[in-house]
Short mmCIF file of C-alpha atoms in Angstrom, two decimals:
data_model
loop_
_atom_site.label_atom_id
_atom_site.label_comp_id
_atom_site.label_asym_id
_atom_site.label_seq_id
_atom_site.Cartn_x
_atom_site.Cartn_y
_atom_site.Cartn_z
CA MET A 38 -1.18 4.47 6.23
CA ARG A 39 -4.82 2.86 6.43
CA THR A 40 -7.34 3.36 8.60
CA SER A 41 -11.00 2.48 8.63
CA ALA A 42 -14.50 4.53 8.31
CA ILE A 43 -17.23 3.11 10.22
CA GLY A 44 -21.11 4.34 9.77
CA TYR A 45 -24.28 2.58 9.18
CA GLY A 46 -23.28 2.32 5.26
CA LEU A 47 -20.44 0.59 3.51
CA LEU A 48 -17.30 0.31 5.35
CA ALA A 49 -14.23 1.79 3.72
CA THR A 50 -10.77 1.76 4.41
CA ALA A 51 -8.78 4.45 3.31
CA VAL A 52 -5.34 5.25 1.72
CA ILE A 53 -3.77 8.59 3.32
CA LEU A 54 -1.46 10.46 0.93
CA PRO A 55 1.02 12.02 1.93
CA LEU A 56 2.63 9.58 4.06
CA SER A 57 4.31 12.15 6.06
CA LEU A 58 1.30 13.40 7.69
CA VAL A 59 0.53 12.31 11.34
CA GLY A 60 -3.30 11.65 11.86
CA THR A 61 -6.11 9.76 9.71
CA SER A 62 -8.98 10.81 7.30
CA THR A 63 -11.82 8.62 6.19
CA THR A 64 -14.19 9.14 3.08
CA ALA A 65 -17.66 8.79 2.42
CA ALA A 66 -19.14 5.60 1.80
CA GLY A 67 -19.18 4.78 -1.61
CA SER A 68 -17.27 7.37 -2.92
CA SER A 69 -13.50 6.56 -4.62
CA ALA A 70 -11.43 9.36 -3.20
CA SER A 71 -11.70 12.83 -1.26
CA THR A 72 -9.20 15.52 -1.23
CA ALA A 73 -8.61 18.09 2.19
CA THR A 74 -6.15 20.96 2.68
CA VAL A 75 -4.37 20.57 5.57
CA ASP A 76 -1.40 21.66 7.85
CA ASP A 77 1.19 19.38 7.79
CA PRO A 78 3.88 19.52 11.16
CA SER A 79 6.01 22.23 9.33
CA GLY A 80 3.51 24.60 8.85
CA SER A 81 2.63 24.43 5.28
CA ARG A 82 -0.85 23.30 3.58
CA VAL A 83 -0.90 20.63 1.54
CA ASP A 84 -3.81 18.40 0.24
CA LEU A 85 -4.48 15.31 2.10
CA VAL A 86 -5.92 12.71 -0.35
CA VAL A 87 -8.19 9.73 0.94
CA LYS A 88 -9.04 6.69 -1.33
CA ASP A 89 -11.82 3.83 -0.56
CA THR A 90 -9.91 0.57 -0.79
CA ALA A 91 -12.45 -1.26 1.04
CA PRO A 92 -12.90 -3.55 -1.63
CA GLN A 93 -9.37 -4.58 -2.25
CA ALA A 94 -8.76 -4.52 1.51
CA GLY A 95 -11.79 -7.53 1.71
CA LEU A 96 -13.49 -4.96 4.33
CA ALA A 97 -16.06 -3.57 1.88
CA VAL A 98 -19.62 -4.89 2.99
CA LYS A 99 -23.19 -3.28 3.82
CA SER A 100 -23.59 -3.19 7.34
CA LYS A 101 -25.27 -1.65 10.56
CA THR A 102 -22.18 -1.31 12.62
CA TRP A 103 -21.20 0.46 16.16
CA SER A 104 -17.31 0.55 16.43
CA ALA A 105 -14.06 -0.68 15.07
CA ASP A 106 -10.90 -0.92 16.75
CA GLY A 107 -7.62 -0.96 15.11
CA VAL A 108 -5.12 -3.57 17.29
CA ASP A 109 -1.97 -5.76 16.12
CA TYR A 110 -3.26 -8.58 18.36
CA ASN A 111 -0.37 -11.19 16.89
CA LYS A 112 2.39 -8.56 17.32
CA ASP A 113 3.84 -9.30 13.47
CA GLY A 114 3.42 -5.55 13.02
CA ALA A 115 0.59 -4.66 10.93
CA GLN A 116 -2.64 -2.87 12.34
CA ASP A 117 -5.30 -5.91 12.39
CA VAL A 118 -8.98 -4.81 12.82
CA TRP A 119 -11.78 -5.76 14.90
CA ILE A 120 -15.31 -4.42 13.70
CA GLY A 121 -18.53 -4.65 15.51
CA TYR A 122 -21.55 -5.18 13.10
CA HIS A 123 -24.48 -4.29 15.37
CA GLY A 124 -26.79 -7.10 16.17
CA GLN A 125 -24.56 -9.28 13.55
CA GLY A 126 -21.63 -10.48 15.63
CA GLY A 127 -18.36 -8.86 15.51
CA LYS A 128 -15.09 -9.83 13.55
CA LEU A 129 -11.71 -9.99 13.77
CA TRP A 130 -9.85 -9.15 10.25
CA ARG A 131 -6.01 -9.91 10.21
CA ASN A 132 -4.08 -7.79 7.72
CA ASN A 133 -1.53 -9.70 5.71
CA GLY A 134 1.25 -6.97 6.12
CA ALA A 135 0.09 -5.40 2.39
CA GLY A 136 -3.21 -4.17 3.65
CA VAL A 137 -5.22 -6.91 2.62
CA TYR A 138 -7.97 -8.32 5.40
CA HIS A 139 -8.94 -12.02 6.44
CA ARG A 140 -11.20 -13.03 9.16
CA VAL A 141 -9.96 -14.83 12.12
CA ALA A 142 -10.90 -16.21 15.32
CA LYS A 143 -14.60 -16.87 13.81
CA ALA A 144 -15.51 -18.53 16.77
CA ALA A 145 -15.55 -14.94 19.18
CA TRP A 146 -18.28 -12.37 18.99
CA LYS A 147 -20.80 -14.41 17.45
CA ALA A 148 -24.02 -12.62 17.23
CA THR A 149 -26.24 -14.79 19.28
CA ASN A 150 -25.75 -16.62 22.17
CA PRO A 151 -26.44 -20.56 22.44
CA ASP A 152 -30.19 -20.09 22.66
CA GLY A 153 -30.39 -17.90 19.37
CA LYS A 154 -31.23 -14.70 21.42
CA THR A 155 -29.19 -11.59 19.90
CA ILE A 156 -26.42 -10.09 21.84
CA ASP A 157 -26.59 -6.17 21.95
CA ARG A 158 -22.83 -5.96 21.91
CA HIS A 159 -21.59 -2.31 21.34
CA ASP A 160 -18.10 -0.98 21.74
CA CYS A 161 -14.98 -3.10 22.26
CA ALA A 162 -11.35 -2.03 23.87
CA TRP A 163 -7.84 -4.03 23.20
CA ALA A 164 -5.05 -4.72 26.35
CA ASP A 165 -2.75 -7.64 27.62
CA VAL A 166 -4.96 -7.74 30.82
CA ASP A 167 -3.24 -10.45 32.45
CA ARG A 168 0.56 -9.40 31.01
CA ASP A 169 1.33 -12.77 28.99
CA GLY A 170 1.86 -11.07 25.66
CA ARG A 171 -1.11 -11.07 24.04
CA LYS A 172 -3.96 -8.80 23.73
CA ASP A 173 -7.48 -9.35 24.95
CA ALA A 174 -10.80 -7.65 24.64
CA TYR A 175 -13.45 -6.36 26.68
CA CYS A 176 -16.97 -5.71 25.02
CA SER A 177 -20.12 -3.74 26.45
CA ALA A 178 -23.46 -4.85 25.87
CA GLY A 179 -26.90 -3.22 26.35
CA ARG A 180 -30.11 -4.26 27.45
CA PHE A 181 -32.20 -3.74 24.39
CA ILE A 182 -35.28 -1.49 24.28
CA ARG A 183 -37.05 -3.89 26.98
CA ASN A 184 -34.23 -3.30 29.02
CA ILE A 185 -33.65 -6.87 30.02
CA VAL A 186 -31.54 -8.16 33.00
CA LYS A 187 -28.43 -9.49 31.19
CA ASP A 188 -27.95 -13.03 31.75
CA ALA A 189 -24.03 -14.74 31.24
CA ASP A 190 -25.05 -15.45 27.96
CA ARG A 191 -25.32 -12.21 26.72
CA ASP A 192 -23.29 -10.01 29.45
CA ASN A 193 -20.41 -8.05 28.76
CA GLU A 194 -17.50 -9.94 27.69
CA MET A 195 -13.73 -10.26 28.48
CA TRP A 196 -12.26 -12.35 25.62
CA MET A 197 -9.10 -13.71 26.90
CA GLN A 198 -6.05 -14.76 23.87
CA LYS A 199 -4.71 -17.51 26.10
CA ARG A 200 -3.27 -18.73 22.74
CA PRO A 201 -2.27 -16.96 19.72
CA GLY A 202 -5.33 -16.03 17.94
CA ARG A 203 -7.62 -18.22 20.13
CA PHE A 204 -10.06 -16.34 22.20
CA ARG A 205 -12.48 -17.07 24.99
CA ASP A 206 -14.84 -14.98 27.11
CA VAL A 207 -14.20 -14.90 30.76
CA ALA A 208 -16.36 -11.84 31.91
CA ARG A 209 -18.15 -13.52 34.56
CA PRO A 210 -15.53 -15.64 36.31
CA LYS A 211 -13.41 -12.14 36.42
CA VAL A 212 -16.32 -9.96 37.84
CA LEU A 213 -16.40 -7.87 34.73
CA GLY A 214 -20.14 -8.94 34.01
CA ASP A 215 -22.86 -6.10 34.65
CA VAL A 216 -26.52 -7.06 34.40
CA CYS A 217 -27.85 -4.33 34.67
CA GLY A 218 -25.71 -1.84 32.97
CA ARG A 219 -26.76 -0.30 29.65
CA GLY A 220 -23.24 -0.65 28.21
CA ARG A 221 -21.64 1.65 25.57
CA HIS A 222 -18.10 2.98 25.29
CA VAL A 223 -14.88 0.91 26.98
CA ALA A 224 -11.50 2.05 27.60
CA PHE A 225 -8.51 0.09 29.44
CA LEU A 226 -6.35 3.11 31.80
CA ASN A 227 -4.27 2.98 34.60
CA ALA A 228 -6.43 4.13 37.18
CA ASN A 229 -4.04 2.68 40.34
CA GLY A 230 -0.62 3.48 38.74
CA ASP A 231 0.99 -0.06 38.98
CA ARG A 232 1.46 -2.04 35.84
CA TRP A 233 -2.04 -3.76 35.26
CA PRO A 234 -4.46 -2.46 32.71
CA ASP A 235 -7.56 -1.31 34.80
CA LEU A 236 -11.21 -0.55 32.91
CA PHE A 237 -13.60 1.69 32.39
CA LEU A 238 -17.12 0.98 31.46
CA GLY A 239 -19.30 3.77 30.40
CA ASN A 240 -23.13 2.92 30.85
CA ASP A 241 -25.67 4.92 29.01
CA VAL A 242 -28.13 6.75 31.09
CA GLN A 243 -31.02 4.50 32.96
CA ARG A 244 -34.58 4.10 30.89
CA PRO A 245 -37.33 6.31 32.30
CA LEU A 246 -38.90 2.87 33.22
CA GLN A 247 -39.44 0.27 36.14
CA ASP A 248 -37.47 -2.81 35.53
CA GLU A 249 -35.95 -5.61 38.00
CA CYS A 250 -32.66 -3.85 38.65
CA ASP A 251 -34.79 -0.82 40.36
CA GLY A 252 -34.27 -1.61 44.24
CA ASN A 253 -33.27 -4.86 43.90
CA PRO A 254 -30.01 -5.05 46.58
CA ASN A 255 -28.91 -7.86 44.98
CA LEU A 256 -28.26 -6.44 41.57
CA PRO A 257 -25.50 -4.00 40.54
CA ASN A 258 -26.33 0.03 40.30
CA GLU A 259 -26.53 0.93 36.57
CA ARG A 260 -24.09 3.71 36.66
CA SER A 261 -20.55 3.61 34.77
CA LYS A 262 -17.78 1.74 36.41
CA ILE A 263 -14.05 1.76 36.94
CA PHE A 264 -12.82 -2.26 37.42
CA ILE A 265 -9.40 -2.10 39.31
CA ASN A 266 -6.99 -5.20 37.77
CA LYS A 267 -5.82 -7.49 40.69
CA ARG A 268 -2.44 -8.48 39.11
CA GLY A 269 -4.01 -10.54 36.15
CA ASP A 270 -6.10 -12.62 38.83
CA GLY A 271 -9.55 -11.13 37.79
CA PHE A 272 -11.08 -7.51 38.52
CA LYS A 273 -12.83 -5.64 41.49
CA TYR A 274 -15.58 -3.36 40.83
CA VAL A 275 -14.87 0.17 43.01
CA ARG A 276 -17.58 2.19 43.69
CA ASP A 277 -15.47 5.30 45.05
CA TRP A 278 -13.58 5.51 42.18
CA TRP A 279 -16.52 6.64 39.79
CA ASP A 280 -19.75 6.90 41.58
CA TYR A 281 -21.83 8.49 38.94
#
């Protein structure tokens, strides 16, 4: 089993032994191995050995990061990984089946918009939004220290995988932008009991300063939100379901 340790230092993957254990663990950046005593499913005590294999896996890098998601985006049975290098873009890494990763979809999750301005991307979550058999990714974006109102090229993103390994951001057409939200954590869920994945967007608390989003009836509120999937044809923000 392999997992990833994400932090503000070296990105590390970990080989976990014994493989019969359920769960994951991580090792501190720069260390070669770590051992911890844990309970296995049978109730006995065993040693869990974690080894940093980031260089061999092709994932070793010193970078500030915000989030990472394990996802089998191409349905080959091997877990791939998306990593968000905060302020430096996000990258999707394909697992070759032996725990070695190669970057794919290089045109997506760029660090800057077409005007060269940094995108304050934070968390991403994966789900088959339109039920076409391919995983898509929704990503939140913040508003920087200045509390800017996010324009279309720095707003939250909905990356649709319409062709294998090809992603396109369609957040605005699918009504998933949130220009006033300080986007942080996101998660897909089944909010209304149908077969279509809905979305929870967790925004950070409002900054204690006045900005364009305060009192402007033409702009959305700054709260966290639930968006209901309209059977693959966009989303609808339902304020009554999460008015916090």
